[in-house]
PDB file of C-alpha atoms in Angstrom:
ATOM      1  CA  UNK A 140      49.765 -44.593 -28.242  1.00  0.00           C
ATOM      2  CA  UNK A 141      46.745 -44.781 -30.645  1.00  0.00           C
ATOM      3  CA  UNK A 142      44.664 -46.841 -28.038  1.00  0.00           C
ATOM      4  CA  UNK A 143      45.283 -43.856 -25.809  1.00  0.00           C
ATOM      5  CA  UNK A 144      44.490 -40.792 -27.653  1.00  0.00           C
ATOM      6  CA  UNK A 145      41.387 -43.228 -28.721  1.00  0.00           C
ATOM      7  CA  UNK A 146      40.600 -43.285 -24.625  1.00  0.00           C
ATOM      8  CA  UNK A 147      41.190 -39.865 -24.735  1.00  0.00           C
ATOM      9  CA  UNK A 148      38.887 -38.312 -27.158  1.00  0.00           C
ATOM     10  CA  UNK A 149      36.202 -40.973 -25.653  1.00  0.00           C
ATOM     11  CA  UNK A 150      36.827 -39.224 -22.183  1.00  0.00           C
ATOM     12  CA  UNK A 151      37.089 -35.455 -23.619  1.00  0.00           C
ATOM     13  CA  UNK A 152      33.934 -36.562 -25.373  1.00  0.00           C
ATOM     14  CA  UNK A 153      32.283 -37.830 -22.547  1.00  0.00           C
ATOM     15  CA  UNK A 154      33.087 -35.051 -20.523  1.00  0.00           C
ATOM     16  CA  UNK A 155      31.699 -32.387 -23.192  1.00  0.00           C
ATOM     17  CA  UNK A 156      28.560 -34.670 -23.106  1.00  0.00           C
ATOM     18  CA  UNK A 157      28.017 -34.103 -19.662  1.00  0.00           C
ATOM     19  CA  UNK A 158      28.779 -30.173 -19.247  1.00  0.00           C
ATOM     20  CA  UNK A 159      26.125 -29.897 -22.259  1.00  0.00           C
ATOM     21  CA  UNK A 160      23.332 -31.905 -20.322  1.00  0.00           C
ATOM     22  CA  UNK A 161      24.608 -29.615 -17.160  1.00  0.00           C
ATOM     23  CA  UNK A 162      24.297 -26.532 -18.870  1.00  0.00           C
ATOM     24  CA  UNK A 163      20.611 -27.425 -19.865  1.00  0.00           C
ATOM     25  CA  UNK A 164      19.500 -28.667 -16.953  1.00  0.00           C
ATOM     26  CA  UNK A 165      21.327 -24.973 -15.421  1.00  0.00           C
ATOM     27  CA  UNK A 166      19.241 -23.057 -18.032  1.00  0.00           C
ATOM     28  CA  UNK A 167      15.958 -25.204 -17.387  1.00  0.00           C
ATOM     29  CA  UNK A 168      16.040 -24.055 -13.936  1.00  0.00           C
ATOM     30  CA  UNK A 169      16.807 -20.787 -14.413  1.00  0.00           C
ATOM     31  CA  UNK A 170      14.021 -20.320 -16.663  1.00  0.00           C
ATOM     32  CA  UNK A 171      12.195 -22.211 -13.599  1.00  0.00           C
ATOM     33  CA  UNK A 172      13.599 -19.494 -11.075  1.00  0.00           C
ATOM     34  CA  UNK A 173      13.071 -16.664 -13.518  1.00  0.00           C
ATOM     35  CA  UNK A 174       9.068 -17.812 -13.821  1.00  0.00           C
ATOM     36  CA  UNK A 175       8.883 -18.300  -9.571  1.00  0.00           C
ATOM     37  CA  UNK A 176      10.235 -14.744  -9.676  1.00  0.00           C
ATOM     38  CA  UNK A 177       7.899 -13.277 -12.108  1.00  0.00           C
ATOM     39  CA  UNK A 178       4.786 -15.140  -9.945  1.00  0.00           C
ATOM     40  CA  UNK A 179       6.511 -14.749  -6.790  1.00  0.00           C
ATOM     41  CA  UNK A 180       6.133 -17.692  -3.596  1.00  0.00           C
ATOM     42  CA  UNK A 181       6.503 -15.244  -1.034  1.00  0.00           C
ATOM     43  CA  UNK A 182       4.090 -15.627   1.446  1.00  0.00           C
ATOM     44  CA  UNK A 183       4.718 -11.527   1.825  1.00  0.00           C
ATOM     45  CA  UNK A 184       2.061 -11.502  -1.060  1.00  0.00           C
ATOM     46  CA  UNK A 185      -1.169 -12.890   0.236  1.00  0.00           C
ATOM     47  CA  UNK A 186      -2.147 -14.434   2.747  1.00  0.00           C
ATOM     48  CA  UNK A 187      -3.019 -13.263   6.556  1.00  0.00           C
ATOM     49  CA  UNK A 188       0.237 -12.846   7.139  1.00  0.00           C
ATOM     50  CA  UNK A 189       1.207 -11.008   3.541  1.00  0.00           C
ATOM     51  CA  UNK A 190       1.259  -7.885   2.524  1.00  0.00           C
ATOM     52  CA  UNK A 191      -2.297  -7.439   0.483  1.00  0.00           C
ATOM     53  CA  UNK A 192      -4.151  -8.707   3.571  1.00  0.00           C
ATOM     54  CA  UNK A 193      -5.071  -5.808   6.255  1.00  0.00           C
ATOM     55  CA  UNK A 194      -3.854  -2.689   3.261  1.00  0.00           C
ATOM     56  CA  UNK A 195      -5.900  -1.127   1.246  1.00  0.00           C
ATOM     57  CA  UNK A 196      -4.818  -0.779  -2.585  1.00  0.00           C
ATOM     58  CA  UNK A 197      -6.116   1.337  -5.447  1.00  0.00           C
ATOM     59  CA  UNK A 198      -6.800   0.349  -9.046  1.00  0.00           C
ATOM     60  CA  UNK A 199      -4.141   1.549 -11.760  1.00  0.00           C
ATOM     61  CA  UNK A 200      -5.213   0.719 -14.346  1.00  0.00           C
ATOM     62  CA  UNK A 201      -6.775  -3.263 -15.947  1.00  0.00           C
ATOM     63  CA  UNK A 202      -5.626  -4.708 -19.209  1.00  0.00           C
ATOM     64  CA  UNK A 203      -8.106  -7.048 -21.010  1.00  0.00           C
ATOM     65  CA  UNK A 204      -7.516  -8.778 -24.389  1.00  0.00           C
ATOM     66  CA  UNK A 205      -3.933  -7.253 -24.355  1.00  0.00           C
ATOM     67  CA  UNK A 206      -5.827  -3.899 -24.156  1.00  0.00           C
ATOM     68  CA  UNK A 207      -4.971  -1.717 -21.178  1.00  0.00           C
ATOM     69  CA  UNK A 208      -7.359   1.120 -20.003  1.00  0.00           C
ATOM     70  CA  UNK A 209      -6.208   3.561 -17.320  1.00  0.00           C
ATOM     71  CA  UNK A 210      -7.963   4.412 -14.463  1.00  0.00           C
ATOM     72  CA  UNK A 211      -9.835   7.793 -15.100  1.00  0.00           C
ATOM     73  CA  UNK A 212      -8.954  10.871 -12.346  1.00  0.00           C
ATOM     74  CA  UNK A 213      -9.338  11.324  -9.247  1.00  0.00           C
ATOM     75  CA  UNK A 214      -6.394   8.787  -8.385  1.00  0.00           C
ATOM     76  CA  UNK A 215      -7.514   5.694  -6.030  1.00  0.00           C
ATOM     77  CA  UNK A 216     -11.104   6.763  -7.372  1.00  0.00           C
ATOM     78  CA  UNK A 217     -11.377   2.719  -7.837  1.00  0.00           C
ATOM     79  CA  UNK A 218      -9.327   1.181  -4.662  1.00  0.00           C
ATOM     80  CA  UNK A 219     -10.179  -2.267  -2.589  1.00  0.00           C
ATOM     81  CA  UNK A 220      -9.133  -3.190   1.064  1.00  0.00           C
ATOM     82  CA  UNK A 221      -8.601  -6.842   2.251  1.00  0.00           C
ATOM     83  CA  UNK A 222      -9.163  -7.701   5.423  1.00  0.00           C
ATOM     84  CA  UNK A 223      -7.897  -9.847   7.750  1.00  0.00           C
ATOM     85  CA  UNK A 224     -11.360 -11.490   8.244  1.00  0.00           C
ATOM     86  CA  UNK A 225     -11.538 -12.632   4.853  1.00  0.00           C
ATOM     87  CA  UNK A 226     -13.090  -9.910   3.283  1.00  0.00           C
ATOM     88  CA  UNK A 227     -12.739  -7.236   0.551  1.00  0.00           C
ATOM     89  CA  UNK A 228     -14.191  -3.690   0.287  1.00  0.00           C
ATOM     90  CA  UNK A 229     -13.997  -0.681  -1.784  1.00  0.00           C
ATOM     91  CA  UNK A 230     -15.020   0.817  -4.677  1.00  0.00           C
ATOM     92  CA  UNK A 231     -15.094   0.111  -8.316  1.00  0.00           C
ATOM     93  CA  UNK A 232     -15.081   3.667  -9.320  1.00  0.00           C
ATOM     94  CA  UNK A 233     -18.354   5.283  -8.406  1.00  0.00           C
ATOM     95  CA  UNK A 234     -20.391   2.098  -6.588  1.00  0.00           C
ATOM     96  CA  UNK A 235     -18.765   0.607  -3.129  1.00  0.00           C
ATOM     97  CA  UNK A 236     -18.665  -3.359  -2.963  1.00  0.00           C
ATOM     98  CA  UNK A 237     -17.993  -5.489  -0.442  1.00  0.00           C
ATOM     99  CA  UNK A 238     -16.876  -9.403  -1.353  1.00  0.00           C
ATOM    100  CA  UNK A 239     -15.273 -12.327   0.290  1.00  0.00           C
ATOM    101  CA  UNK A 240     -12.071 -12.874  -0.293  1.00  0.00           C
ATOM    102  CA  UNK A 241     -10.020 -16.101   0.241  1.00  0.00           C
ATOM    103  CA  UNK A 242      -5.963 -16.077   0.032  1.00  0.00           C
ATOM    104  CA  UNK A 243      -2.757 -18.155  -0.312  1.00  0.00           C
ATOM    105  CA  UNK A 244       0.865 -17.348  -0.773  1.00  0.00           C
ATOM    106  CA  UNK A 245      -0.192 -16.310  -4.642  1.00  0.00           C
ATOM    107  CA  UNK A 246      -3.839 -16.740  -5.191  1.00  0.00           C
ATOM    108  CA  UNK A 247      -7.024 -14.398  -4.237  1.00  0.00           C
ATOM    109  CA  UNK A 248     -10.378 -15.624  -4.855  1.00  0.00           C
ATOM    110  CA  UNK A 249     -13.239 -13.324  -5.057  1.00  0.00           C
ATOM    111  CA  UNK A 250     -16.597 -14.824  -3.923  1.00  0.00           C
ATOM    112  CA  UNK A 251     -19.375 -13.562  -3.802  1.00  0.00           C
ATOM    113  CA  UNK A 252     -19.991  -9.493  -4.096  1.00  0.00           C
ATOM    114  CA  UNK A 253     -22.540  -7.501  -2.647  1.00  0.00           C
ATOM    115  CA  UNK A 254     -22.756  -4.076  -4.382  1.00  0.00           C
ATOM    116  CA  UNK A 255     -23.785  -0.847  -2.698  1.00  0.00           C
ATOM    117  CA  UNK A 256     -26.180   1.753  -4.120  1.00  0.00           C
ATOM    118  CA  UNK A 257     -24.986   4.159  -7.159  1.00  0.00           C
ATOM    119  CA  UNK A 258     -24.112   7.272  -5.896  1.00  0.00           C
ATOM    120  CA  UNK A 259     -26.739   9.716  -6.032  1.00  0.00           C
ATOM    121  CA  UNK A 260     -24.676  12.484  -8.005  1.00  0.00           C
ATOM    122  CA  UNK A 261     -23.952  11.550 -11.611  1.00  0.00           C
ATOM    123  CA  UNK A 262     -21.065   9.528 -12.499  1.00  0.00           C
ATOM    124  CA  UNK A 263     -18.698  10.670 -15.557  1.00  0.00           C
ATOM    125  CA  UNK A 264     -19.232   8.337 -18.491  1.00  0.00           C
ATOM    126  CA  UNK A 265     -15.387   7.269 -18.215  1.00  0.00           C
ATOM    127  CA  UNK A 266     -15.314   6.420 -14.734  1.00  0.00           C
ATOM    128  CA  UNK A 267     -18.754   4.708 -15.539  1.00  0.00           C
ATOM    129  CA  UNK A 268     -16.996   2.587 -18.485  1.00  0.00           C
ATOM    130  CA  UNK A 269     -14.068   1.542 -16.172  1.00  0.00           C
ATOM    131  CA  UNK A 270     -16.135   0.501 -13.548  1.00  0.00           C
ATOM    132  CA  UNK A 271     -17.989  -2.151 -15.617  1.00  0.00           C
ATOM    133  CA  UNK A 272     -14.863  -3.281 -16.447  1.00  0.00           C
ATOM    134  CA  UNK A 273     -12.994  -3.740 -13.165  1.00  0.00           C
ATOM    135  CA  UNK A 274     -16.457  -5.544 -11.792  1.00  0.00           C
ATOM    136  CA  UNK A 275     -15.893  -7.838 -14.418  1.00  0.00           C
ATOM    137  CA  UNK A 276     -12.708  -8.608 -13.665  1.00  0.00           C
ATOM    138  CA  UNK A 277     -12.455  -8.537 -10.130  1.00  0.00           C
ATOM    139  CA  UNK A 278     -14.449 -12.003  -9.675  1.00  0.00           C
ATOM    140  CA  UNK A 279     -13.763 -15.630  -9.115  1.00  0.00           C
ATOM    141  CA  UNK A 280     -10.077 -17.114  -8.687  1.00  0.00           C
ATOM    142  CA  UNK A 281      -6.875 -14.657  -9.254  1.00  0.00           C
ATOM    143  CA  UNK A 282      -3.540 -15.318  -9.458  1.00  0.00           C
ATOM    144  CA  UNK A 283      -1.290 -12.389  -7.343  1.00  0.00           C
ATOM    145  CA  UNK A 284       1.753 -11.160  -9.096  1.00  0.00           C
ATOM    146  CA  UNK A 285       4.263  -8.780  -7.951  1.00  0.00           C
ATOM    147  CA  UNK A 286       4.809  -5.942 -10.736  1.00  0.00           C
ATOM    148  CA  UNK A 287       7.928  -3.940 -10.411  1.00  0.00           C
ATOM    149  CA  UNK A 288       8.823  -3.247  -6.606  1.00  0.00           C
ATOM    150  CA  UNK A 289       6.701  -3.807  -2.961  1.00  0.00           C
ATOM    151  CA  UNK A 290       3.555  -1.921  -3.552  1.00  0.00           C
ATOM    152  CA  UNK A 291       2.607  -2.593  -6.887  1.00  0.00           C
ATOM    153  CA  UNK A 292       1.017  -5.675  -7.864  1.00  0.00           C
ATOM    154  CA  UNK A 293      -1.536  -7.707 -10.367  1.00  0.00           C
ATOM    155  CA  UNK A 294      -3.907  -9.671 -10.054  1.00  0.00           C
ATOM    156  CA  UNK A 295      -4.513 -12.056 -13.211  1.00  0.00           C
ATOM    157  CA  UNK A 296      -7.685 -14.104 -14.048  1.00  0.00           C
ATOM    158  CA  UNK A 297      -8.059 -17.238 -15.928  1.00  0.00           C
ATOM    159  CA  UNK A 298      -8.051 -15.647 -19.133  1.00  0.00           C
ATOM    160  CA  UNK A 299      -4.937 -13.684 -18.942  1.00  0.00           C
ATOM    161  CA  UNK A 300      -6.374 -10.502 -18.284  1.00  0.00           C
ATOM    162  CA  UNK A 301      -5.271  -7.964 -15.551  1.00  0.00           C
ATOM    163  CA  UNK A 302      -5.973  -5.537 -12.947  1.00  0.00           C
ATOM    164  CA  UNK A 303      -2.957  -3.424 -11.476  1.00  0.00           C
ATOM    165  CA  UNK A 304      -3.255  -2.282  -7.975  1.00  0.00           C
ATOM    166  CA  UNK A 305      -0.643  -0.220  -5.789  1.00  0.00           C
ATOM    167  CA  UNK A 306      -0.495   0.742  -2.249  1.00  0.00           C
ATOM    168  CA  UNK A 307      -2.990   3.449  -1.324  1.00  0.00           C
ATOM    169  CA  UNK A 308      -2.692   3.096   2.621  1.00  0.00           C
ATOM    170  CA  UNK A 309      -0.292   0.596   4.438  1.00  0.00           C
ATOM    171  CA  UNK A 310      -0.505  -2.500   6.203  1.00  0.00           C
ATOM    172  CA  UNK A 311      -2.032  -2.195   9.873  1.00  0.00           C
ATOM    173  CA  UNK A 312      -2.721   1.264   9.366  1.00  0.00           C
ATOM    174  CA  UNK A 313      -5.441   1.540  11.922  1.00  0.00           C
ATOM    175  CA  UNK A 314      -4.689   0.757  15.543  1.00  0.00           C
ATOM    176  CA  UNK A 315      -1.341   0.446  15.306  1.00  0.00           C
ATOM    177  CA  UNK A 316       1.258   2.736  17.179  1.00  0.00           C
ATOM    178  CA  UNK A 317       2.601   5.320  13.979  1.00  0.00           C
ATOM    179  CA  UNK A 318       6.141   6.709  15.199  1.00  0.00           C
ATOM    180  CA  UNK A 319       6.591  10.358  13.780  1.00  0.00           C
ATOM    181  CA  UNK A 320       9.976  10.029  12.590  1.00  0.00           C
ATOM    182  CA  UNK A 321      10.155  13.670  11.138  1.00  0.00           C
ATOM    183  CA  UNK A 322       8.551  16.369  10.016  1.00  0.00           C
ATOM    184  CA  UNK A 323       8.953  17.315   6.040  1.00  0.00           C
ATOM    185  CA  UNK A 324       9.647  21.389   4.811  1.00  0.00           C
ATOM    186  CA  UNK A 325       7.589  22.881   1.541  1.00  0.00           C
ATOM    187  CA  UNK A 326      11.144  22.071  -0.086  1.00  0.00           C
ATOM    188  CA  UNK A 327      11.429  18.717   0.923  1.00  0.00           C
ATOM    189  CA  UNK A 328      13.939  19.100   3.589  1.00  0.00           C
ATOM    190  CA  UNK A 329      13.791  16.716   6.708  1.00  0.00           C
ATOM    191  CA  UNK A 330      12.982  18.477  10.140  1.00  0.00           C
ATOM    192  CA  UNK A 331      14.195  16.541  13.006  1.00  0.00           C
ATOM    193  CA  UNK A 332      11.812  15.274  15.539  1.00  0.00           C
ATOM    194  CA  UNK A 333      13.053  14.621  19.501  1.00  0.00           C
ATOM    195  CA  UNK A 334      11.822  11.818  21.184  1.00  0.00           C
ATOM    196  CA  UNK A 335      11.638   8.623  18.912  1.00  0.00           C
ATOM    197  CA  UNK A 336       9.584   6.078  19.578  1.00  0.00           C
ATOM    198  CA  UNK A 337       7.656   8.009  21.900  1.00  0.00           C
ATOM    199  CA  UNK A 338       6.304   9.815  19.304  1.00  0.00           C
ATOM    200  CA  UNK A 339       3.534   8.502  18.439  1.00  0.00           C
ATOM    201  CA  UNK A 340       0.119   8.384  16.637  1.00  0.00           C
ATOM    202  CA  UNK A 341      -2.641   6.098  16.275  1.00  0.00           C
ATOM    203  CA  UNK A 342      -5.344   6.560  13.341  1.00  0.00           C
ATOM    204  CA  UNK A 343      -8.806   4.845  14.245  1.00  0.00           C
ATOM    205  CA  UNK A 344     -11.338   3.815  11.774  1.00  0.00           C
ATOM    206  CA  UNK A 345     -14.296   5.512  13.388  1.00  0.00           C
ATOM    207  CA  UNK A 346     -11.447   8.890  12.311  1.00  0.00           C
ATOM    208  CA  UNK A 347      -9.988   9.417  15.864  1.00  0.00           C
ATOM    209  CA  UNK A 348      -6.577   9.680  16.284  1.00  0.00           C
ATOM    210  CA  UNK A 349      -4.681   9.482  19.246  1.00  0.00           C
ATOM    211  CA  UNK A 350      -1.285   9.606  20.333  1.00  0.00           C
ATOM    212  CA  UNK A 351       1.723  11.329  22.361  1.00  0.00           C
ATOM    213  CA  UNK A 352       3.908  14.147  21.435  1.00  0.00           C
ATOM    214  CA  UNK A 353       7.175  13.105  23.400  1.00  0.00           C
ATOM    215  CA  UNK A 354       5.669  14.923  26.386  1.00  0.00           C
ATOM    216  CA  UNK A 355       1.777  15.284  26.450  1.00  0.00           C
ATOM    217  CA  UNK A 356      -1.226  12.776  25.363  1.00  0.00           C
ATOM    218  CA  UNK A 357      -3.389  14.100  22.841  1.00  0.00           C
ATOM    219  CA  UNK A 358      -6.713  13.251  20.758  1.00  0.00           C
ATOM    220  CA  UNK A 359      -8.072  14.765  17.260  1.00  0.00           C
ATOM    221  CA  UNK A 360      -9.939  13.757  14.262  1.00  0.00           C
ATOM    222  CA  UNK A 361      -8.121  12.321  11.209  1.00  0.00           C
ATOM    223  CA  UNK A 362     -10.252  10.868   8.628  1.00  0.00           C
ATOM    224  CA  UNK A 363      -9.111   9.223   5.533  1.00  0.00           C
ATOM    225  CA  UNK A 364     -10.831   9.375   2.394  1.00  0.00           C
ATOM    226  CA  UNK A 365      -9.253   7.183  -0.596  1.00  0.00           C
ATOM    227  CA  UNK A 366      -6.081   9.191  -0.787  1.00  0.00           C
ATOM    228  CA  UNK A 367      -6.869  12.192   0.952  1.00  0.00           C
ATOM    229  CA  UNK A 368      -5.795  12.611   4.546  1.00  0.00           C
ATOM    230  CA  UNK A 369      -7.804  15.263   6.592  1.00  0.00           C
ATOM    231  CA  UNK A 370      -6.789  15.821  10.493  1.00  0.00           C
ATOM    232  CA  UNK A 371      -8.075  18.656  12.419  1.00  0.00           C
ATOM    233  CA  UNK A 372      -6.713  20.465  15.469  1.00  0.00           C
ATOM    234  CA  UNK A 373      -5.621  17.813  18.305  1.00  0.00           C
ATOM    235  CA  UNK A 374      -6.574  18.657  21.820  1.00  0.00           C
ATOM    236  CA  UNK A 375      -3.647  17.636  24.832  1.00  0.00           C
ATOM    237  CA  UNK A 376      -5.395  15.336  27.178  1.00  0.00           C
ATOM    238  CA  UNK A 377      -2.755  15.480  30.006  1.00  0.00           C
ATOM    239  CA  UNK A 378      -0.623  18.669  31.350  1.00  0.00           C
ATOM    240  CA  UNK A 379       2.472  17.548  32.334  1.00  0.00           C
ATOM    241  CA  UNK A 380       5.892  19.471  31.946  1.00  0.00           C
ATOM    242  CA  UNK A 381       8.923  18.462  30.074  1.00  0.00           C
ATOM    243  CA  UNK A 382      11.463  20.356  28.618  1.00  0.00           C
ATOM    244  CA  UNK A 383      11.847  23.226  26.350  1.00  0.00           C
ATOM    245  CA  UNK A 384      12.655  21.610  23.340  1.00  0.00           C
ATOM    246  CA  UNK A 385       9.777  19.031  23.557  1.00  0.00           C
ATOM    247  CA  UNK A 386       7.415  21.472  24.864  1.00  0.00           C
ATOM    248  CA  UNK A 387       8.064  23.591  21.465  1.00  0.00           C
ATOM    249  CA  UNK A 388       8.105  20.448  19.474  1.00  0.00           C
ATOM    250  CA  UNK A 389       4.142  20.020  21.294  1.00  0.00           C
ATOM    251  CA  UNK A 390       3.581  23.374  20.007  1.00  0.00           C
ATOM    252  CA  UNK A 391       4.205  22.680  16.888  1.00  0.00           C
ATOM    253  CA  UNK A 392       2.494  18.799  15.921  1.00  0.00           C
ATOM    254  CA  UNK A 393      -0.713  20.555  18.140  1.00  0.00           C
ATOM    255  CA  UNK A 394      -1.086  23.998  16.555  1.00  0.00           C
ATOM    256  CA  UNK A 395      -2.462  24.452  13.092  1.00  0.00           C
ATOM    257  CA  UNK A 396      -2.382  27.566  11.314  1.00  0.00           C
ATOM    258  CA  UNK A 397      -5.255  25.696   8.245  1.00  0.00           C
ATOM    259  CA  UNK A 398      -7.382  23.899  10.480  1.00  0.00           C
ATOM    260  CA  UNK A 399      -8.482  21.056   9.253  1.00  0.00           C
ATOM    261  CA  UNK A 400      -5.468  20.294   7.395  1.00  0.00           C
ATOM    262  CA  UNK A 401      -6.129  18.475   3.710  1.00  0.00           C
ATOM    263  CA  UNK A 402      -3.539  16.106   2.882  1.00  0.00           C
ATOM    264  CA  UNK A 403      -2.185  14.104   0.162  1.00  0.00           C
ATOM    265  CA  UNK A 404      -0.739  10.333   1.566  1.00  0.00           C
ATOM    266  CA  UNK A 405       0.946   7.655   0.144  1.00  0.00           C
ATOM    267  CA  UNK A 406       4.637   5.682   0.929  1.00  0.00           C
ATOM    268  CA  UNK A 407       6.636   3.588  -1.144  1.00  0.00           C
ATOM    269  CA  UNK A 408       7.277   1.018   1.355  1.00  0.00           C
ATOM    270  CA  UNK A 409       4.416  -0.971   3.499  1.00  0.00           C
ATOM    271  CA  UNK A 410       5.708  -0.220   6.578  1.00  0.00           C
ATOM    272  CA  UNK A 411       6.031   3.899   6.119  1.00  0.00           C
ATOM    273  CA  UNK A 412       3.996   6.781   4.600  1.00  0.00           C
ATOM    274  CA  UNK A 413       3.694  10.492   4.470  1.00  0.00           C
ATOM    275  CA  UNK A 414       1.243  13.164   4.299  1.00  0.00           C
ATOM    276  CA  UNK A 415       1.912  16.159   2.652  1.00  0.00           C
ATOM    277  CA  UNK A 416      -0.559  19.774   2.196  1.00  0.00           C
ATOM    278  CA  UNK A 417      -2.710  19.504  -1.136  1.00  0.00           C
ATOM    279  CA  UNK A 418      -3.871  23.076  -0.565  1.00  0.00           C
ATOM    280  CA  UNK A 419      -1.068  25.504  -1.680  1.00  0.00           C
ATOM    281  CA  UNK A 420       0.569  27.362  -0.373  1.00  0.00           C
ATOM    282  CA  UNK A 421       1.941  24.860   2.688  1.00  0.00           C
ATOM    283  CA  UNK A 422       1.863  26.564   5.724  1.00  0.00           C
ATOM    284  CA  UNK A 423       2.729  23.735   7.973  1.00  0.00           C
ATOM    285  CA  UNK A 424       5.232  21.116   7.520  1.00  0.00           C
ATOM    286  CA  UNK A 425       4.396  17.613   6.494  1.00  0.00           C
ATOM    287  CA  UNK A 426       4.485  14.591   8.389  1.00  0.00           C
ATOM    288  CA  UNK A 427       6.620  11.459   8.138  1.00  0.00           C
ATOM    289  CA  UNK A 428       5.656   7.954  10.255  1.00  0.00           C
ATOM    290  CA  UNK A 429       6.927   4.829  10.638  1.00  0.00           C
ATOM    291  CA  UNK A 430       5.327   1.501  11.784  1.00  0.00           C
ATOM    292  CA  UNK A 431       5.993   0.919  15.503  1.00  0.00           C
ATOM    293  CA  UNK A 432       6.577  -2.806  15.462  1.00  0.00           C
ATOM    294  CA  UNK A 433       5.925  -5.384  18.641  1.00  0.00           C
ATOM    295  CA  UNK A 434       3.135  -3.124  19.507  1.00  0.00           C
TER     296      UNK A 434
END
């Protein structure tokens, strides 16, 4: 009986052993998991195929030597837009750059820049201060970080200091089919729109839009400006007939009572965004659009 309670605690020892070295290998790998999180491998971050390359993003704010500054007003004064050709372009804050730009899954590198000339109205003295700053930083290898959701993110240099962007306008803005999913009151409220995907709009860069209202073609001019969206009067380019309903729905997405109309944009998910009236009071409802995709 003493040989076997002797075999015993061996065993119960043996086993305790190897639950311990289980549980630390467990915790080494969550730690593991927990750092992959926090430096994501999602190819959604950068590459052609992510989400930084082909949307434009504006600077929130940089943070160096554990010291963050704040972008100064207006918003998405400082903003950059990667392109698919291996490019980036934007602004640091009063001077436009344009770079090269190299990706994978969690890396940008910044070659090198080619700097516009300074505006010829005055800069402010903040906005002045933050640009030498993100020019600074914005240079030379950079590790991509998701922050807190899809359209925030940070991009880290070698010496641990930061610059954090956010979505300013989406993924495959420009040329893309945009289906007007519905129309948005002063108060917020959702105003049904008939047709679906055959609603459509499609921004240009050279500020054209184009599009369908469920019934008729139409052209206008929408032009966006960092985070301003401006879109004046569209013009039907066919006259056919359809029914009541979508002939008053034409009525309504082609006849502005402010004309242009100044808009605020933004989305908080890539593939979605909405424009709303900066100019109070709103006299025309807001729109609400939708990536089209396949097309």
């Amino acid at each position: 009986m003493p040989v076997n309670v002797k075999r015993g605690s061996r065993t119960r020892a043996l086993v305790g052993s190897l639950l311990a070295a289980l549980l630390l290998v467990t915790a080494c790998t969550s730690a593991e998991t927990g750092r992959a999180t926090a430096s994501p491998t999602s190819k959604a971050l950068g590459g052609n195929g992510g989400r930084m390359a082909g949307a434009a993003w504006y600077v929130h704010w940089v943070s160096i030597g554990g010291r963050t500054t704040t972008a100064p007003p207006p918003r998405a004064a400082a903003w950059v837009e990667f392109g698919d050709d291996g490019t980036a372009e934007g602004n640091y804050g009063c001077t436009p750059f344009k770079a090269a730009a190299t990706f994978t899954e969690t890396a940008l590198t910044v070659g090198r820049k080619t700097d516009a000339a300074p505006p010829a109205k005055r800069c402010p003295a903040s906005r002045l201060a933050f640009e030498e700053k993100l020019r600074k930083l914005f240079s030379g290898p950079l590790t991509v970080n998701q922050r807190v959701d899809d359209v925030s993110m940070t991009l880290k240099n070698q010496r641990g200091d930061y610059i954090a962007v956010q979505l300013l306008r989406p993924k495959g803005l420009f040329g893309s089919r945009w289906q007007l999913t519905h129309l948005v009151g002063d108060d917020g409220s959702v105003i049904p729109i008939t047709g679906g995907s055959e609603v459509y709009y499609v921004f240009h860069r050279d500020g054209t839009v184009t599009g369908n209202t469920g019934c008729n073609d139409f052209t206008g001019k929408a032009v966006f400006d960092r985070d301003v969206l401006t879109m004046y009067r569209p013009v039907r380019t066919t006259d056919r007939t359809c029914s009541q309903e979508l002939m008053r729905q034409e009525d309504t997405l082609l006849t502005y009572q402010k004309n242009p109309r100044r808009m605020g944009y933004g989305g908080a998910v890539t593939d979605s965004f909405q424009a709303t009236e900066l100019d109070p009071p709103p006299t025309d409802p807001g729109y609400h659009w939708t990536a089209i995709r396949g097309d």
